[in-house]
Amino acid sequence: MAIFDTVLKARPGALLPALLLAGCATTGEGARPYLAATNVPAIAETEPVGTANDDAADDPAIWRNAADPAASLIVGTDKKAGLYVYGLDGKVRDFLAAGALNNVDLREVTLADGSTRILVAASDRTDRAEPRIAMFWLDGATGKLTAISSESFLFEGHAPAEAYGFCMGGSLGNGELARAYVVLKDGTVAESGLYEVERRIVPEYFRDVKLATQSEGCVVDDATQTLYVAEEDVGIWKVPLQAEMKAHAFARVGAADGLVDDVEGLALARMADGRAWLVASSQGDNAYALFDLASGKLAGRFRIAGGAIDGTSDTDGIEVALGDFGLRYPEGLFIAQDGDNAPEAQNFKLLSWQAIREALGLE
């Protein structure tokens, strides 16, 4: 098992942390801080998930239709029931009952027959003692999901544990369709290659890294072959994937890094010119923190509020995809789970990346 490098980077620049500290507010002994953030309105929302009166909606993924960006699709988990597919209008295109799927990601993959398909995969916690990866095909034209299989990846030396977080990266070896990362609830992050075997997609466990406490959100930066993982009460870790998996502290819970526990979903926005930001759900104060990946510094914070559509609170999963998504999302799309969509069940809110970028002065 890798030994952790727990030394935090020095974070030069006192102005932003000072402003954040000035914006702190507490409401009594033991209350979490409420840090300053810029309001950015949602411009659309999905229909609520089918599980009412419960913590159900959790994590989104985005498929961009390059031929017709406005016809792009969103996949979201109802962690009590299965997977939804939505259009950019927020309407349900499909629902597939698939058990307790927590986090979801998708990739376009090329199969042995030369065809390109949309692979959707999710952490399957239906059996809390046996972690599994559930996999599906998404039809981009119809928005329909087809189940492939749910595959166990228990590995030698690890006790039974619950599959929790999940994300995928590009292939790192011959014959792989993609590389999968399952974050177990005990903080173990297990890496597997995904392979096509007789019309099934099968994970082959490679290695793992252990965080000390409960973790969930993760995202892979393919450009730098780096995995980012959120340890909920601690902060964000970066794990270079080119060699031995070893976690390095990237950002800590606290005003200096703009994070209030729990740290939940992570998403990555990388532009064609190389500029990139890591976005994190600062669930403890209903906000989102952006980090400049070139410098590692906090670049700004925002909340979803101020429009005709209600804002978000208690956000678990988030996702961002850059590029043209039609007139309402000319530079990209940001999606966040809304933990309190009363009087209706939980859902997902959609924002323009351009609006976020301009509100935070990201150049």
XYZ file of C-alpha atoms in Angstrom:
363
model
C 0.000 0.000 0.000
C 1.346 3.440 -0.850
C 2.534 5.711 1.940
C 0.862 9.088 1.868
C 2.572 12.365 1.217
C 0.509 14.506 3.581
C 2.450 17.709 3.198
C 0.169 20.489 1.978
C 1.385 22.781 -0.733
C 2.178 26.314 0.301
C -0.581 28.556 -1.013
C 0.746 32.010 -1.755
C -1.575 34.946 -2.065
C -3.416 36.184 1.023
C -6.159 38.296 -0.547
C -8.651 35.596 -1.501
C -8.373 33.710 1.814
C -8.758 37.011 3.659
C -11.925 37.801 1.749
C -13.253 34.341 2.464
C -12.538 34.663 6.156
C -14.261 38.036 6.183
C -17.299 36.360 4.691
C -17.504 33.617 7.327
C -20.641 33.366 9.395
C -21.624 30.909 12.081
C -24.912 30.279 13.789
C -23.863 28.830 17.120
C -21.412 26.536 18.830
C -20.062 23.934 16.458
C -21.731 25.519 13.395
C -19.924 25.271 10.073
C -18.666 28.468 8.449
C -20.596 30.026 5.594
C -17.953 31.399 3.247
C -18.380 34.175 0.716
C -19.420 33.103 -2.782
C -20.821 34.637 -5.972
C -24.381 33.737 -6.938
C -24.865 32.168 -10.381
C -28.420 31.192 -11.420
C -29.495 27.852 -12.801
C -31.190 28.158 -16.182
C -32.824 24.726 -16.282
C -33.505 21.749 -14.040
C -34.362 18.110 -14.517
C -37.614 16.497 -13.615
C -37.421 15.093 -10.057
C -36.289 11.528 -9.502
C -38.988 8.994 -8.746
C -37.944 8.289 -5.157
C -39.813 10.852 -3.071
C -39.183 11.977 0.507
C -35.693 10.520 0.602
C -32.068 11.285 -0.186
C -32.132 9.749 -3.659
C -30.669 11.792 -6.528
C -26.894 11.737 -6.313
C -24.545 12.024 -9.280
C -24.739 13.192 -12.936
C -22.719 12.467 -16.075
C -22.860 14.307 -19.420
C -22.688 12.996 -22.972
C -22.081 15.716 -25.554
C -23.631 15.083 -28.960
C -20.945 16.531 -31.235
C -23.217 16.404 -34.293
C -26.116 18.148 -32.545
C -24.955 19.689 -29.235
C -28.457 20.730 -28.185
C -29.433 17.044 -28.320
C -26.833 16.087 -25.713
C -27.846 13.848 -22.814
C -27.495 13.732 -19.032
C -27.362 10.515 -17.012
C -28.218 10.778 -13.315
C -28.470 8.306 -10.464
C -31.425 7.681 -8.190
C -29.398 5.786 -5.610
C -32.497 4.018 -4.338
C -33.702 2.817 -7.734
C -31.492 3.122 -10.832
C -30.516 5.452 -13.674
C -32.276 8.329 -15.414
C -31.485 9.821 -18.810
C -32.484 13.461 -19.364
C -32.352 15.853 -22.292
C -31.032 19.385 -21.880
C -34.641 20.446 -21.416
C -34.624 18.434 -18.191
C -37.248 15.989 -19.355
C -36.809 12.266 -18.768
C -35.731 10.341 -21.859
C -35.391 6.986 -20.095
C -35.306 5.301 -16.701
C -33.759 1.919 -16.010
C -34.396 0.182 -12.696
C -30.935 -1.024 -11.713
C -30.717 -1.075 -7.923
C -28.701 1.168 -5.644
C -26.324 2.956 -8.029
C -24.465 5.784 -6.324
C -21.985 7.547 -8.643
C -21.967 7.407 -12.440
C -19.607 8.253 -15.289
C -19.540 7.648 -19.037
C -17.056 7.334 -21.886
C -17.194 6.817 -25.623
C -15.273 3.592 -26.282
C -14.205 1.715 -29.399
C -15.063 -1.992 -29.418
C -13.277 -4.903 -31.070
C -15.600 -4.735 -34.093
C -14.571 -1.112 -34.684
C -17.837 0.415 -33.516
C -17.935 3.335 -31.103
C -20.446 3.185 -28.264
C -21.269 5.157 -25.121
C -20.309 3.154 -22.046
C -22.071 4.186 -18.826
C -20.742 2.739 -15.568
C -21.691 3.254 -11.931
C -20.761 2.154 -8.429
C -23.283 -0.535 -7.476
C -24.006 -0.652 -3.742
C -26.976 -3.006 -3.970
C -24.889 -5.503 -2.013
C -23.145 -3.417 0.653
C -20.575 -6.153 1.313
C -19.562 -6.860 -2.287
C -18.535 -3.821 -4.322
C -19.553 -4.006 -7.969
C -19.415 -1.898 -11.121
C -22.709 -1.777 -13.028
C -22.359 -1.128 -16.780
C -24.734 -0.028 -19.518
C -24.832 1.114 -23.131
C -26.383 4.504 -23.834
C -27.954 5.052 -27.252
C -27.174 8.658 -28.146
C -29.958 8.839 -30.741
C -32.794 7.516 -28.582
C -31.525 8.246 -25.081
C -32.233 4.645 -24.088
C -30.095 2.599 -21.691
C -29.334 -1.112 -22.041
C -27.858 -3.040 -19.122
C -24.654 -4.981 -19.834
C -23.771 -6.516 -16.452
C -22.824 -5.745 -12.866
C -19.336 -7.039 -12.141
C -17.640 -7.703 -8.802
C -14.053 -6.600 -8.320
C -13.289 -7.726 -4.758
C -9.548 -8.088 -4.475
C -7.275 -10.173 -2.313
C -6.525 -8.834 1.120
C -9.459 -6.410 1.297
C -12.420 -7.024 3.584
C -15.956 -6.686 2.199
C -16.762 -3.006 1.685
C -19.385 -0.801 0.084
C -18.852 0.647 -3.390
C -19.441 4.385 -3.082
C -17.689 6.843 -5.389
C -16.904 6.169 -9.028
C -15.194 7.760 -12.019
C -13.487 6.687 -15.249
C -10.395 7.751 -17.121
C -8.927 6.915 -20.486
C -7.132 3.660 -21.208
C -3.665 3.303 -19.701
C -2.856 -0.080 -21.244
C -3.262 -2.233 -24.339
C -6.733 -3.567 -24.966
C -8.492 -1.495 -22.330
C -11.695 0.355 -23.084
C -11.195 2.640 -20.084
C -9.736 2.741 -16.589
C -12.237 2.647 -13.683
C -11.847 3.953 -10.131
C -14.193 2.789 -7.383
C -14.007 4.657 -4.089
C -14.990 2.272 -1.310
C -16.686 3.766 1.706
C -13.688 2.950 3.914
C -11.481 5.290 1.852
C -9.878 2.690 -0.422
C -9.685 3.758 -4.068
C -9.482 0.677 -6.319
C -8.251 0.933 -9.908
C -9.390 -1.535 -12.594
C -9.049 -1.796 -16.344
C -12.291 -2.365 -18.262
C -12.124 -4.976 -21.030
C -14.532 -6.310 -23.623
C -15.060 -10.053 -23.044
C -17.797 -11.899 -24.970
C -20.188 -8.937 -25.058
C -19.606 -8.193 -21.401
C -17.426 -5.414 -20.007
C -15.237 -6.936 -17.318
C -13.086 -5.110 -14.733
C -9.591 -6.374 -13.932
C -8.274 -5.036 -10.623
C -4.783 -3.501 -10.783
C -3.948 -1.573 -7.623
C -5.345 0.712 -4.928
C -4.554 3.579 -2.612
C -6.033 4.126 0.852
C -7.356 7.383 2.286
C -7.854 7.514 6.041
C -11.586 8.220 6.248
C -14.822 8.138 4.229
C -14.322 9.366 0.679
C -16.533 9.540 -2.408
C -16.127 12.078 -5.197
C -13.453 11.507 -7.818
C -12.489 12.651 -11.298
C -9.674 11.839 -13.744
C -7.733 14.453 -15.707
C -6.740 12.528 -18.827
C -4.451 15.314 -20.020
C -2.109 14.882 -17.050
C -3.102 11.317 -16.073
C -4.056 12.477 -12.590
C -6.836 11.250 -10.315
C -8.464 13.636 -7.818
C -10.369 12.208 -4.837
C -12.473 13.946 -2.170
C -12.023 12.752 1.413
C -15.216 14.181 2.850
C -14.045 15.630 6.179
C -10.455 16.314 5.143
C -10.163 17.748 1.632
C -8.995 16.824 -1.868
C -6.113 14.532 -2.809
C -4.309 14.233 -6.148
C -2.961 10.879 -7.292
C -0.585 10.790 -10.290
C -1.324 7.645 -12.289
C 1.872 7.248 -14.287
C 3.639 5.311 -11.514
C 2.799 3.924 -8.073
C -0.524 5.233 -6.761
C 0.380 7.719 -4.040
C -1.892 10.452 -2.693
C -0.682 14.041 -2.305
C -2.673 16.730 -0.490
C -4.203 19.185 -2.948
C -6.716 21.229 -0.877
C -7.829 21.146 2.745
C -11.168 21.754 4.413
C -11.045 25.330 5.696
C -11.468 28.922 4.609
C -8.037 29.154 2.961
C -9.044 26.581 0.356
C -12.731 27.507 0.289
C -14.009 24.106 1.413
C -16.546 23.363 4.126
C -17.049 19.699 4.947
C -18.389 17.550 3.545
C -16.344 17.772 0.363
C -18.470 15.830 -2.108
C -18.569 15.762 -5.925
C -15.585 16.667 -8.091
C -15.572 17.717 -11.750
C -12.910 18.925 -14.160
C -13.142 21.681 -16.759
C -10.249 21.687 -19.240
C -10.232 24.135 -22.148
C -8.655 23.559 -25.557
C -5.876 26.049 -24.758
C -4.818 24.013 -21.720
C -6.391 26.087 -18.953
C -8.144 23.844 -16.467
C -10.107 24.054 -13.240
C -11.112 21.468 -10.669
C -14.605 22.090 -9.295
C -15.609 20.733 -5.871
C -18.918 20.595 -4.051
C -18.434 22.372 -0.719
C -21.529 20.732 0.700
C -21.209 22.183 4.197
C -22.031 25.704 3.032
C -23.979 24.894 -0.161
C -21.291 26.220 -2.492
C -18.803 25.167 -5.185
C -15.071 25.886 -5.135
C -12.912 26.178 -8.259
C -9.181 25.496 -8.264
C -6.773 26.553 -11.017
C -4.912 23.351 -11.857
C -1.882 25.215 -13.199
C -1.213 26.955 -9.886
C -3.162 24.760 -7.470
C -4.753 27.903 -6.028
C -8.375 28.571 -5.194
C -9.771 30.543 -8.151
C -13.213 31.391 -6.773
C -16.452 30.118 -5.250
C -20.060 30.291 -6.330
C -23.532 29.279 -5.208
C -26.462 28.360 -7.397
C -28.977 31.077 -6.631
C -30.674 34.170 -7.953
C -32.701 32.983 -10.913
C -36.251 31.942 -11.629
C -35.277 28.354 -10.768
C -34.574 27.548 -7.140
C -30.973 27.105 -6.054
C -29.207 24.061 -4.661
C -28.305 22.825 -1.211
C -26.540 19.759 0.201
C -25.068 18.935 -3.212
C -23.554 15.492 -3.674
C -22.522 14.886 -7.298
C -21.534 17.481 -9.884
C -20.329 17.384 -13.486
C -19.019 19.820 -16.081
C -18.407 19.408 -19.800
C -16.950 22.174 -21.946
C -17.815 22.891 -25.569
C -20.871 24.023 -27.477
C -24.119 22.688 -26.004
C -26.419 25.004 -27.950
C -27.572 28.583 -27.456
C -28.108 28.367 -23.700
C -24.743 26.721 -23.033
C -22.328 28.117 -25.636
C -19.130 27.324 -23.705
C -20.194 24.313 -21.678
C -22.599 22.806 -19.174
C -22.385 22.474 -15.391
C -24.788 20.198 -13.472
C -25.299 19.855 -9.714
C -27.489 17.560 -7.660
C -29.976 19.432 -5.487
C -30.446 17.852 -2.081
C -33.534 19.914 -1.230
C -35.947 20.454 -4.090
C -39.034 20.648 -1.851
C -41.904 20.190 -2.249
C -40.785 17.828 -5.032
C -38.210 15.042 -4.907
C -34.531 15.772 -5.452
C -33.277 16.666 -8.935
C -30.364 18.188 -10.876
C -29.792 21.854 -11.778
C -28.178 23.015 -15.057
C -25.942 26.087 -15.420
C -24.034 27.752 -18.236
C -20.277 27.387 -17.848
C -19.931 30.796 -19.509
C -22.041 32.341 -16.736
C -19.848 30.710 -14.066
C -16.629 31.740 -15.778
C -17.725 35.342 -16.222
C -19.135 35.628 -12.687
C -15.818 34.488 -11.223
C -13.661 36.473 -13.658
C -11.908 33.418 -15.042
C -9.932 34.414 -18.112
